[in-house]
Amino acid sequence: MTRSESHTHAHAHGHGPAAPVSRHLRKVIAAVLIPFAAAVVAGLVVLWPGGPPGHRPSGVGFDQPTEQAEVVRVDKVDCADVNAGPGTGSGSGPGSGGGGDGPPQVGPGPGPGAGATPGSSPCERATVEVTTGRDKGRTFQTVVTPDATRRYTAGQRVVVAYSPKAPRDLQYSVTDVDRTPPMWVLASIFAGAVVVVGRLRGVLALVALVTGFGVLTLFILPAILQGSDPLAVAVVGGSAIMLIALYMCHGLTARTSVAVLGTLASLLLIGLLGSWFIDWAHLTGNTDDQTGLVHGLYPDIEVRGLLLAGIIIGSLGVLDDVTVTQTAAVWELKEADPSASRRTLYRSAMRIGRDHIASVVNTLVLAYAGAALPLLLLFSIAHSSVGTVATSEVVAEEIVRTLVGSVGLVASVPLTTLLAALVVATDRADTDGGRTNRRGTGNGGARHGEWQRGAGERRSTLRVVGTQRGGTERTRHGARGRRRKH
């Protein structure tokens, strides 16, 4: 290997991979995404709620003010003495607490000593002290029956609800336990794992997660409560979350932009399918107590629009994963084989996408089955047929939610793959030309290009001279042979 050849070889491998998208195509992508981003920002400004609406708690269900409290004492008592027994509850529901000096309240019971049989387990009477709010220091008692699933221990922190319209002895009641410490520990473990494995990318992912949650709590939820159209709020808020998450986690690159375009197209398909099947199946969206309470407190909220908004937002997170994976696969395949055509890139990336589709669809269906397991058990106990269960509104709503999202996910794979393959395959020749032009304009690039051209010319000259010399030598040998013959 000559000096010039070794230098040329080192130069070719000394540069990193060329930018896969040219300046011209970046302008085309920006011409599509910049107006979209501007529309999202305008939507945020127009629909921004300015905070949740003013509301006075009704004291019904979840619509109750809550305070922190602590169990200060737990005593064993005879169930007959406190008018409690199996099936009467634990006294921790709304309105079941009592005042500090009043008798314990456990709700209506069947009568003194009901359910209390000789040798049965005794009841527990917990004394609870309110630790926050205007009634800080106030105590009340609650009774836990032997068949209750929740138990209390001295020093345990709990959450209590306050019903201002109830009699004083019934104003406070235990509604839940305080799970703040374990939740913070679990969140810390999760964040630590993401940062250790993902490093800087993991940190950016956590920032994007917090930002997305901020958009949800500061914009989407208050805007819906203010009476804005849930679908419009979900589209604007979901688009904002998508742009923030994708560009923050994966960089402001053309590859990320292709993933954004694929996600947008898939979300549009999910929105159209969701709207169509919600209307066709006559789904109201009002299938649980929480939705009914929200609709009762805010009658102006369009519940069916809320259902469609939930489908769009719920599909967004998985869509991001699929589109980013497919785009990255196409880019890496092109870097591994720069001569690959768009057809080859599409087929190779689709083989990856089919595996992804199978795992994602399984995940969605099993996630719903796990969340709805108690409901499915109730249908099984009632000996309901599969058709009856599937077409009941409470299950059909979740089936529509799951299948519409799955159709959008499946469609996102070929759509994003095709878009990415078209971009990198069409643009590679232009990119290579740009790299060739840039190579001669860097530090010493022009001199290096001239040196390479000079070296090439010298090699060509040497080959010509060598050929001429060989021909001359053959001519001389031929002449000598002819002289010998003569």
Tab-separated table of C-alpha atoms in Angstrom:
chain	number	residue	atom	x	y	z
A	1	MET	CA	0.000	0.000	0.000
A	2	THR	CA	1.430	3.359	-1.046
A	3	ARG	CA	1.591	6.413	1.158
A	4	SER	CA	-1.180	8.082	-0.769
A	5	GLU	CA	-3.449	5.026	-0.564
A	6	SER	CA	-2.905	4.621	3.189
A	7	HIS	CA	-3.652	8.297	3.770
A	8	THR	CA	-6.806	8.110	1.692
A	9	HIS	CA	-8.016	5.022	3.581
A	10	ALA	CA	-7.424	6.679	6.962
A	11	HIS	CA	-9.251	9.792	5.849
A	12	ALA	CA	-12.304	7.836	4.735
A	13	HIS	CA	-12.704	6.160	8.139
A	14	GLY	CA	-11.735	9.134	10.187
A	15	HIS	CA	-15.107	10.836	9.710
A	16	GLY	CA	-18.290	9.838	11.522
A	17	PRO	CA	-21.418	8.854	9.618
A	18	ALA	CA	-22.753	11.534	7.360
A	19	ALA	CA	-25.907	13.391	8.284
A	20	PRO	CA	-28.721	11.212	6.881
A	21	VAL	CA	-30.921	14.153	5.979
A	22	SER	CA	-29.940	17.054	3.785
A	23	ARG	CA	-30.606	20.683	4.457
A	24	HIS	CA	-33.319	20.743	1.809
A	25	LEU	CA	-35.278	17.897	3.397
A	26	ARG	CA	-34.858	19.396	6.852
A	27	LYS	CA	-36.528	22.510	5.502
A	28	VAL	CA	-39.401	20.417	4.139
A	29	ILE	CA	-39.907	18.681	7.508
A	30	ALA	CA	-39.698	22.004	9.336
A	31	ALA	CA	-42.304	23.463	6.964
A	32	VAL	CA	-44.716	20.767	8.186
A	33	LEU	CA	-43.863	20.639	11.888
A	34	ILE	CA	-43.327	24.329	12.681
A	35	PRO	CA	-46.910	25.303	11.746
A	36	PHE	CA	-48.165	22.310	13.733
A	37	ALA	CA	-46.130	23.322	16.787
A	38	ALA	CA	-47.373	26.898	16.400
A	39	ALA	CA	-50.964	25.614	16.283
A	40	VAL	CA	-50.373	23.607	19.475
A	41	VAL	CA	-48.988	26.677	21.252
A	42	ALA	CA	-51.943	28.741	20.043
A	43	GLY	CA	-54.327	26.056	21.304
A	44	LEU	CA	-52.648	26.098	24.710
A	45	VAL	CA	-53.035	29.870	24.885
A	46	VAL	CA	-56.677	29.881	23.783
A	47	LEU	CA	-57.784	26.944	25.953
A	48	TRP	CA	-55.596	27.685	28.964
A	49	PRO	CA	-57.943	27.487	31.968
A	50	GLY	CA	-56.041	29.658	34.430
A	51	GLY	CA	-56.523	27.154	37.231
A	52	PRO	CA	-59.348	24.841	38.323
A	53	PRO	CA	-62.814	26.353	38.705
A	54	GLY	CA	-64.055	27.422	42.103
A	55	HIS	CA	-65.952	24.635	43.797
A	56	ARG	CA	-67.466	24.007	47.213
A	57	PRO	CA	-67.226	20.299	48.134
A	58	SER	CA	-70.592	18.593	48.229
A	59	GLY	CA	-69.501	15.947	50.747
A	60	VAL	CA	-70.569	13.109	48.424
A	61	GLY	CA	-68.170	10.300	47.594
A	62	PHE	CA	-64.782	11.626	46.507
A	63	ASP	CA	-66.065	15.192	46.627
A	64	GLN	CA	-65.062	15.685	50.257
A	65	PRO	CA	-62.279	17.746	51.826
A	66	THR	CA	-59.652	15.509	53.385
A	67	GLU	CA	-57.145	15.931	56.180
A	68	GLN	CA	-54.244	13.943	57.599
A	69	ALA	CA	-54.713	12.058	60.861
A	70	GLU	CA	-52.987	9.494	63.080
A	71	VAL	CA	-54.245	6.468	64.964
A	72	VAL	CA	-53.263	7.099	68.574
A	73	ARG	CA	-54.808	4.058	70.241
A	74	VAL	CA	-56.401	0.703	69.383
A	75	ASP	CA	-58.469	-1.204	71.981
A	76	LYS	CA	-60.068	-4.640	71.863
A	77	VAL	CA	-63.810	-4.438	72.602
A	78	ASP	CA	-66.769	-6.779	72.554
A	79	CYS	CA	-68.706	-6.306	69.338
A	80	ALA	CA	-71.981	-6.462	71.288
A	81	ASP	CA	-70.934	-3.521	73.441
A	82	VAL	CA	-70.405	-1.263	70.416
A	83	ASN	CA	-73.383	-2.519	68.417
A	84	ALA	CA	-71.194	-4.085	65.762
A	85	GLY	CA	-70.798	-7.487	64.189
A	86	PRO	CA	-69.767	-9.214	60.950
A	87	GLY	CA	-71.233	-7.476	57.926
A	88	THR	CA	-71.737	-4.102	59.595
A	89	GLY	CA	-68.561	-2.598	58.143
A	90	SER	CA	-65.427	-1.196	59.684
A	91	GLY	CA	-66.758	2.227	60.487
A	92	SER	CA	-64.320	3.860	58.073
A	93	GLY	CA	-66.759	5.038	55.467
A	94	PRO	CA	-68.011	8.598	55.113
A	95	GLY	CA	-69.993	9.650	58.106
A	96	SER	CA	-68.908	6.709	60.206
A	97	GLY	CA	-66.581	8.571	62.530
A	98	GLY	CA	-67.613	10.175	65.761
A	99	GLY	CA	-66.588	13.065	67.887
A	100	GLY	CA	-64.016	12.714	70.597
A	101	ASP	CA	-66.561	12.523	73.415
A	102	GLY	CA	-69.376	10.786	71.602
A	103	PRO	CA	-70.031	7.088	71.153
A	104	PRO	CA	-68.326	5.254	68.293
A	105	GLN	CA	-70.336	5.117	65.106
A	106	VAL	CA	-70.251	2.130	62.777
A	107	GLY	CA	-73.342	2.764	60.751
A	108	PRO	CA	-76.671	0.998	61.067
A	109	GLY	CA	-76.360	-2.394	62.673
A	110	PRO	CA	-78.843	-5.208	63.039
A	111	GLY	CA	-79.157	-4.727	66.789
A	112	PRO	CA	-77.225	-5.237	69.982
A	113	GLY	CA	-74.988	-8.233	69.921
A	114	ALA	CA	-75.886	-9.145	66.351
A	115	GLY	CA	-73.271	-11.425	64.873
A	116	ALA	CA	-71.359	-11.671	68.134
A	117	THR	CA	-71.240	-15.356	68.943
A	118	PRO	CA	-69.389	-16.938	71.871
A	119	GLY	CA	-65.745	-17.454	70.987
A	120	SER	CA	-65.810	-15.066	67.990
A	121	SER	CA	-63.005	-12.533	67.458
A	122	PRO	CA	-63.501	-9.226	69.270
A	123	CYS	CA	-63.900	-5.915	67.508
A	124	GLU	CA	-61.290	-3.166	67.551
A	125	ARG	CA	-61.942	0.439	68.519
A	126	ALA	CA	-59.392	2.878	67.073
A	127	THR	CA	-58.988	6.401	68.430
A	128	VAL	CA	-57.921	8.769	65.629
A	129	GLU	CA	-56.500	12.283	66.004
A	130	VAL	CA	-56.729	14.867	63.226
A	131	THR	CA	-53.255	16.325	62.577
A	132	THR	CA	-53.968	18.969	59.910
A	133	GLY	CA	-56.610	21.591	59.189
A	134	ARG	CA	-58.666	23.818	61.421
A	135	ASP	CA	-59.696	20.921	63.677
A	136	LYS	CA	-56.133	19.837	64.358
A	137	GLY	CA	-55.999	17.899	67.630
A	138	ARG	CA	-59.621	16.757	67.489
A	139	THR	CA	-60.168	13.027	68.087
A	140	PHE	CA	-62.853	10.576	67.083
A	141	GLN	CA	-63.324	6.819	67.248
A	142	THR	CA	-64.004	4.193	64.639
A	143	VAL	CA	-64.798	0.499	65.105
A	144	VAL	CA	-63.273	-2.296	63.014
A	145	THR	CA	-65.269	-5.531	62.852
A	146	PRO	CA	-63.611	-8.983	62.692
A	147	ASP	CA	-64.451	-9.429	58.991
A	148	ALA	CA	-63.064	-6.031	57.915
A	149	THR	CA	-60.160	-6.113	55.432
A	150	ARG	CA	-58.456	-3.004	56.820
A	151	ARG	CA	-56.778	-2.992	60.219
A	152	TYR	CA	-55.232	-0.137	62.190
A	153	THR	CA	-52.237	0.054	64.508
A	154	ALA	CA	-51.186	2.748	66.961
A	155	GLY	CA	-49.031	5.361	65.236
A	156	GLN	CA	-50.399	4.613	61.774
A	157	ARG	CA	-51.103	7.652	59.586
A	158	VAL	CA	-54.468	7.753	57.838
A	159	VAL	CA	-56.556	10.040	55.634
A	160	VAL	CA	-59.864	11.308	56.991
A	161	ALA	CA	-62.781	12.946	55.198
A	162	TYR	CA	-64.677	15.910	56.576
A	163	SER	CA	-68.431	16.312	56.093
A	164	PRO	CA	-69.341	19.827	57.277
A	165	LYS	CA	-73.114	19.248	56.994
A	166	ALA	CA	-73.098	16.116	59.142
A	167	PRO	CA	-73.684	16.162	62.937
A	168	ARG	CA	-70.562	16.968	64.890
A	169	ASP	CA	-70.091	13.383	66.044
A	170	LEU	CA	-70.194	12.160	62.442
A	171	GLN	CA	-68.184	14.844	60.657
A	172	TYR	CA	-64.868	12.969	60.433
A	173	SER	CA	-64.328	9.454	59.107
A	174	VAL	CA	-61.342	7.403	57.996
A	175	THR	CA	-61.330	6.972	54.212
A	176	ASP	CA	-57.860	5.591	53.516
A	177	VAL	CA	-54.384	5.020	54.879
A	178	ASP	CA	-51.462	7.353	54.206
A	179	ARG	CA	-49.183	5.682	51.644
A	180	THR	CA	-46.817	8.578	51.118
A	181	PRO	CA	-43.564	6.930	52.378
A	182	PRO	CA	-43.751	3.727	50.276
A	183	MET	CA	-44.824	5.655	47.188
A	184	TRP	CA	-41.881	8.054	47.493
A	185	VAL	CA	-39.463	5.178	48.035
A	186	LEU	CA	-40.789	3.350	44.973
A	187	ALA	CA	-40.600	6.533	42.881
A	188	SER	CA	-36.990	7.032	44.007
A	189	ILE	CA	-36.085	3.466	43.038
A	190	PHE	CA	-37.667	3.972	39.638
A	191	ALA	CA	-35.884	7.289	39.045
A	192	GLY	CA	-32.564	5.833	40.190
A	193	ALA	CA	-32.902	2.839	37.859
A	194	VAL	CA	-33.738	5.092	34.910
A	195	VAL	CA	-30.765	7.394	35.565
A	196	VAL	CA	-28.265	4.566	36.195
A	197	VAL	CA	-29.195	2.693	33.028
A	198	GLY	CA	-30.189	5.596	30.792
A	199	ARG	CA	-27.641	8.164	32.081
A	200	LEU	CA	-28.257	11.550	30.435
A	201	ARG	CA	-31.038	10.140	28.273
A	202	GLY	CA	-32.671	8.779	31.421
A	203	VAL	CA	-32.477	12.177	33.119
A	204	LEU	CA	-34.107	13.806	30.096
A	205	ALA	CA	-36.808	11.121	30.104
A	206	LEU	CA	-37.615	11.897	33.745
A	207	VAL	CA	-37.770	15.631	32.983
A	208	ALA	CA	-40.108	14.914	30.064
A	209	LEU	CA	-42.259	12.726	32.333
A	210	VAL	CA	-42.597	15.470	34.931
A	211	THR	CA	-43.343	18.035	32.218
A	212	GLY	CA	-46.012	15.818	30.676
A	213	PHE	CA	-47.627	15.301	34.064
A	214	GLY	CA	-47.579	19.070	34.517
A	215	VAL	CA	-49.424	19.559	31.213
A	216	LEU	CA	-51.992	16.994	32.340
A	217	THR	CA	-52.643	18.546	35.758
A	218	LEU	CA	-52.254	22.229	34.868
A	219	PHE	CA	-53.925	22.271	31.462
A	220	ILE	CA	-55.917	19.188	30.446
A	221	LEU	CA	-57.858	18.522	33.657
A	222	PRO	CA	-58.664	22.165	34.563
A	223	ALA	CA	-59.605	22.995	30.960
A	224	ILE	CA	-62.098	20.129	30.839
A	225	LEU	CA	-63.559	21.215	34.182
A	226	GLN	CA	-63.895	24.768	32.844
A	227	GLY	CA	-66.203	23.448	30.126
A	228	SER	CA	-63.846	23.266	27.129
A	229	ASP	CA	-64.414	20.516	24.588
A	230	PRO	CA	-62.646	17.410	25.991
A	231	LEU	CA	-61.585	16.228	22.529
A	232	ALA	CA	-59.987	19.571	21.602
A	233	VAL	CA	-58.261	19.752	24.982
A	234	ALA	CA	-56.965	16.184	24.626
A	235	VAL	CA	-55.645	16.818	21.100
A	236	VAL	CA	-53.851	20.026	22.073
A	237	GLY	CA	-52.555	18.729	25.396
A	238	GLY	CA	-51.562	15.338	23.994
A	239	SER	CA	-49.719	16.992	21.102
A	240	ALA	CA	-47.848	19.233	23.521
A	241	ILE	CA	-46.848	16.229	25.645
A	242	MET	CA	-45.712	14.355	22.530
A	243	LEU	CA	-43.566	17.207	21.195
A	244	ILE	CA	-41.953	17.821	24.574
A	245	ALA	CA	-41.284	14.140	25.280
A	246	LEU	CA	-39.956	13.149	21.868
A	247	TYR	CA	-37.709	16.117	21.221
A	248	MET	CA	-36.431	16.273	24.789
A	249	CYS	CA	-35.615	12.559	24.937
A	250	HIS	CA	-34.392	11.990	21.382
A	251	GLY	CA	-33.068	15.370	20.294
A	252	LEU	CA	-34.123	18.002	17.798
A	253	THR	CA	-33.287	15.881	14.748
A	254	ALA	CA	-34.924	14.891	11.486
A	255	ARG	CA	-35.204	11.310	12.738
A	256	THR	CA	-37.281	12.477	15.713
A	257	SER	CA	-39.367	14.616	13.384
A	258	VAL	CA	-40.230	11.577	11.272
A	259	ALA	CA	-41.354	9.783	14.457
A	260	VAL	CA	-43.498	12.822	15.327
A	261	LEU	CA	-45.154	12.743	11.902
A	262	GLY	CA	-45.865	9.021	12.243
A	263	THR	CA	-47.345	9.556	15.705
A	264	LEU	CA	-49.570	12.391	14.484
A	265	ALA	CA	-50.950	10.343	11.601
A	266	SER	CA	-51.675	7.410	13.931
A	267	LEU	CA	-53.399	9.671	16.482
A	268	LEU	CA	-55.598	11.045	13.707
A	269	LEU	CA	-56.617	7.500	12.784
A	270	ILE	CA	-57.334	6.649	16.443
A	271	GLY	CA	-59.466	9.777	16.831
A	272	LEU	CA	-61.540	8.984	13.729
A	273	LEU	CA	-62.044	5.319	14.624
A	274	GLY	CA	-62.823	6.145	18.251
A	275	SER	CA	-65.430	8.747	17.346
A	276	TRP	CA	-67.061	6.423	14.825
A	277	PHE	CA	-67.301	3.362	17.078
A	278	ILE	CA	-68.377	5.315	20.166
A	279	ASP	CA	-71.330	6.633	18.140
A	280	TRP	CA	-72.086	3.298	16.482
A	281	ALA	CA	-71.979	1.319	19.754
A	282	HIS	CA	-74.047	4.000	21.550
A	283	LEU	CA	-71.521	4.325	24.365
A	284	THR	CA	-72.332	7.023	26.891
A	285	GLY	CA	-69.032	6.995	28.800
A	286	ASN	CA	-70.951	7.118	32.085
A	287	THR	CA	-70.228	3.615	33.381
A	288	ASP	CA	-68.762	4.118	36.851
A	289	ASP	CA	-69.399	6.103	40.008
A	290	GLN	CA	-66.510	8.492	39.411
A	291	THR	CA	-67.716	9.533	35.956
A	292	GLY	CA	-71.266	9.880	37.243
A	293	LEU	CA	-70.099	12.075	40.114
A	294	VAL	CA	-68.077	14.296	37.775
A	295	HIS	CA	-71.040	14.657	35.437
A	296	GLY	CA	-73.336	15.397	38.368
A	297	LEU	CA	-71.039	18.115	39.716
A	298	TYR	CA	-70.261	19.584	36.278
A	299	PRO	CA	-73.223	18.898	33.959
A	300	ASP	CA	-71.635	20.896	31.126
A	301	ILE	CA	-68.865	18.303	30.663
A	302	GLU	CA	-69.542	16.189	27.579
A	303	VAL	CA	-68.979	12.663	28.895
A	304	ARG	CA	-68.688	10.975	25.495
A	305	GLY	CA	-66.037	13.475	24.498
A	306	LEU	CA	-64.288	12.651	27.752
A	307	LEU	CA	-64.248	8.978	26.744
A	308	LEU	CA	-62.703	9.783	23.341
A	309	ALA	CA	-60.148	12.087	24.965
A	310	GLY	CA	-59.155	9.264	27.295
A	311	ILE	CA	-58.637	6.924	24.333
A	312	ILE	CA	-56.343	9.429	22.599
A	313	ILE	CA	-54.257	10.242	25.666
A	314	GLY	CA	-54.033	6.581	26.678
A	315	SER	CA	-52.725	5.578	23.239
A	316	LEU	CA	-50.145	8.340	23.058
A	317	GLY	CA	-47.530	6.783	25.331
A	318	VAL	CA	-47.365	3.467	23.495
A	319	LEU	CA	-47.458	5.201	20.103
A	320	ASP	CA	-44.316	7.165	20.975
A	321	ASP	CA	-42.492	3.946	21.738
A	322	VAL	CA	-43.505	2.257	18.467
A	323	THR	CA	-42.802	5.179	16.133
A	324	VAL	CA	-39.419	6.011	17.676
A	325	THR	CA	-38.357	2.360	17.510
A	326	GLN	CA	-39.339	1.976	13.860
A	327	THR	CA	-37.681	5.217	12.811
A	328	ALA	CA	-34.468	4.304	14.602
A	329	ALA	CA	-34.520	0.852	12.975
A	330	VAL	CA	-34.720	2.342	9.476
A	331	TRP	CA	-31.919	4.819	10.207
A	332	GLU	CA	-29.623	2.116	11.585
A	333	LEU	CA	-30.325	-0.221	8.668
A	334	LYS	CA	-29.390	2.536	6.238
A	335	GLU	CA	-26.157	3.274	8.104
A	336	ALA	CA	-25.279	-0.425	8.060
A	337	ASP	CA	-25.978	-0.708	4.310
A	338	PRO	CA	-25.840	2.689	2.560
A	339	SER	CA	-26.691	1.035	-0.780
A	340	ALA	CA	-30.014	-0.396	0.484
A	341	SER	CA	-33.063	0.710	-1.465
A	342	ARG	CA	-36.228	1.994	0.091
A	343	ARG	CA	-37.934	-1.346	-0.594
A	344	THR	CA	-35.154	-3.236	1.201
A	345	LEU	CA	-35.227	-0.830	4.126
A	346	TYR	CA	-38.997	-1.102	4.444
A	347	ARG	CA	-39.022	-4.905	4.385
A	348	SER	CA	-36.175	-5.229	6.881
A	349	ALA	CA	-37.674	-2.698	9.320
A	350	MET	CA	-41.126	-4.296	9.030
A	351	ARG	CA	-39.703	-7.589	10.258
A	352	ILE	CA	-38.698	-5.733	13.416
A	353	GLY	CA	-42.062	-3.994	13.580
A	354	ARG	CA	-44.078	-7.219	13.397
A	355	ASP	CA	-42.394	-8.516	16.543
A	356	HIS	CA	-43.126	-5.184	18.218
A	357	ILE	CA	-46.790	-5.331	17.189
A	358	ALA	CA	-47.266	-8.774	18.716
A	359	SER	CA	-45.796	-7.774	22.070
A	360	VAL	CA	-47.616	-4.419	22.261
A	361	VAL	CA	-51.055	-5.848	21.456
A	362	ASN	CA	-50.574	-8.567	24.054
A	363	THR	CA	-49.561	-5.924	26.580
A	364	LEU	CA	-52.672	-3.804	25.984
A	365	VAL	CA	-55.149	-6.683	26.205
A	366	LEU	CA	-53.576	-8.272	29.277
A	367	ALA	CA	-53.251	-4.896	31.004
A	368	TYR	CA	-56.998	-4.355	30.680
A	369	ALA	CA	-57.804	-7.916	31.762
A	370	GLY	CA	-55.679	-7.472	34.874
A	371	ALA	CA	-57.241	-4.120	35.757
A	372	ALA	CA	-60.788	-5.402	35.205
A	373	LEU	CA	-60.297	-8.769	36.907
A	374	PRO	CA	-62.831	-8.120	39.737
A	375	LEU	CA	-65.439	-7.064	37.179
A	376	LEU	CA	-64.795	-10.155	35.062
A	377	LEU	CA	-65.117	-12.292	38.200
A	378	LEU	CA	-68.545	-10.781	38.894
A	379	PHE	CA	-69.701	-11.704	35.405
A	380	SER	CA	-68.335	-15.212	35.909
A	381	ILE	CA	-70.187	-15.563	39.204
A	382	ALA	CA	-73.405	-14.476	37.488
A	383	HIS	CA	-72.875	-17.185	34.815
A	384	SER	CA	-73.131	-14.575	32.081
A	385	SER	CA	-72.306	-15.647	28.537
A	386	VAL	CA	-69.274	-14.253	26.754
A	387	GLY	CA	-71.521	-12.340	24.359
A	388	THR	CA	-73.468	-10.754	27.195
A	389	VAL	CA	-70.287	-9.712	28.971
A	390	ALA	CA	-68.609	-8.326	25.856
A	391	THR	CA	-71.611	-6.278	24.751
A	392	SER	CA	-72.467	-4.804	28.156
A	393	GLU	CA	-71.576	-1.118	28.187
A	394	VAL	CA	-69.099	-1.313	31.041
A	395	VAL	CA	-67.027	-3.940	29.165
A	396	ALA	CA	-67.766	-2.759	25.614
A	397	GLU	CA	-66.370	0.656	26.500
A	398	GLU	CA	-63.048	-0.886	27.474
A	399	ILE	CA	-63.053	-3.176	24.442
A	400	VAL	CA	-63.542	-0.197	22.136
A	401	ARG	CA	-60.844	1.709	24.004
A	402	THR	CA	-58.382	-1.187	23.723
A	403	LEU	CA	-59.102	-2.223	20.135
A	404	VAL	CA	-59.178	1.305	18.708
A	405	GLY	CA	-55.844	2.031	20.344
A	406	SER	CA	-54.448	-1.278	19.078
A	407	VAL	CA	-55.554	-0.547	15.502
A	408	GLY	CA	-53.743	2.790	15.699
A	409	LEU	CA	-50.631	1.087	17.045
A	410	VAL	CA	-50.666	-1.563	14.322
A	411	ALA	CA	-51.157	1.085	11.632
A	412	SER	CA	-48.329	3.209	13.019
A	413	VAL	CA	-45.736	0.524	12.242
A	414	PRO	CA	-46.044	0.387	8.411
A	415	LEU	CA	-46.888	4.076	8.231
A	416	THR	CA	-43.841	5.262	10.188
A	417	THR	CA	-41.573	2.684	8.555
A	418	LEU	CA	-42.628	3.757	5.067
A	419	LEU	CA	-42.163	7.432	5.892
A	420	ALA	CA	-38.691	6.851	7.362
A	421	ALA	CA	-37.617	4.635	4.440
A	422	LEU	CA	-38.739	7.260	1.925
A	423	VAL	CA	-36.844	9.980	3.765
A	424	VAL	CA	-33.485	8.243	4.138
A	425	ALA	CA	-33.508	6.447	0.764
A	426	THR	CA	-34.565	9.477	-1.255
A	427	ASP	CA	-32.263	11.870	0.525
A	428	ARG	CA	-29.047	9.800	0.706
A	429	ALA	CA	-27.680	10.814	-2.707
A	430	ASP	CA	-28.200	14.484	-1.952
A	431	THR	CA	-26.595	14.016	1.462
A	432	ASP	CA	-23.550	12.278	-0.028
A	433	GLY	CA	-23.114	15.140	-2.465
A	434	GLY	CA	-23.274	17.629	0.367
A	435	ARG	CA	-20.682	15.652	2.313
A	436	THR	CA	-18.350	15.644	-0.693
A	437	ASN	CA	-18.683	19.394	-1.047
A	438	ARG	CA	-18.160	19.953	2.680
A	439	ARG	CA	-15.064	17.753	2.721
A	440	GLY	CA	-13.143	20.289	0.675
A	441	THR	CA	-14.128	23.328	2.731
A	442	GLY	CA	-12.977	22.453	6.265
A	443	ASN	CA	-9.628	23.174	7.910
A	444	GLY	CA	-7.136	22.264	5.252
A	445	GLY	CA	-9.891	20.551	3.278
A	446	ALA	CA	-9.095	22.335	0.047
A	447	ARG	CA	-5.394	21.557	0.327
A	448	HIS	CA	-6.165	17.934	1.146
A	449	GLY	CA	-8.473	17.673	-1.871
A	450	GLU	CA	-5.805	19.170	-4.106
A	451	TRP	CA	-3.220	16.758	-2.642
A	452	GLN	CA	-5.521	13.810	-3.367
A	453	ARG	CA	-6.112	14.996	-6.925
A	454	GLY	CA	-2.364	15.472	-7.386
A	455	ALA	CA	-1.671	12.022	-5.984
A	456	GLY	CA	-4.227	10.522	-8.326
A	457	GLU	CA	-2.683	12.292	-11.260
A	458	ARG	CA	0.790	11.070	-10.241
A	459	ARG	CA	-0.436	7.483	-10.004
A	460	SER	CA	-2.040	7.769	-13.434
A	461	THR	CA	1.175	9.187	-14.884
A	462	LEU	CA	3.249	6.384	-13.351
A	463	ARG	CA	0.914	3.780	-14.824
A	464	VAL	CA	1.160	5.385	-18.264
A	465	VAL	CA	4.940	5.640	-18.026
A	466	GLY	CA	5.156	2.035	-16.849
A	467	THR	CA	3.044	0.941	-19.787
A	468	GLN	CA	5.200	2.906	-22.170
A	469	ARG	CA	8.380	1.461	-20.684
A	470	GLY	CA	6.986	-2.056	-20.934
A	471	GLY	CA	6.102	-1.479	-24.558
A	472	THR	CA	9.595	-0.059	-25.276
A	473	GLU	CA	11.274	-3.031	-23.630
A	474	ARG	CA	9.125	-5.460	-25.627
A	475	THR	CA	10.081	-3.580	-28.821
A	476	ARG	CA	13.795	-3.823	-27.998
A	477	HIS	CA	13.577	-7.569	-27.262
A	478	GLY	CA	11.684	-8.109	-30.497
A	479	ALA	CA	14.362	-6.255	-32.494
A	480	ARG	CA	17.154	-8.311	-30.912
A	481	GLY	CA	15.366	-11.543	-31.798
A	482	ARG	CA	14.974	-10.502	-35.382
A	483	ARG	CA	18.701	-9.635	-35.586
A	484	ARG	CA	19.641	-13.074	-34.281
A	485	LYS	CA	17.479	-14.759	-36.929
A	486	HIS	CA	19.146	-12.780	-39.641
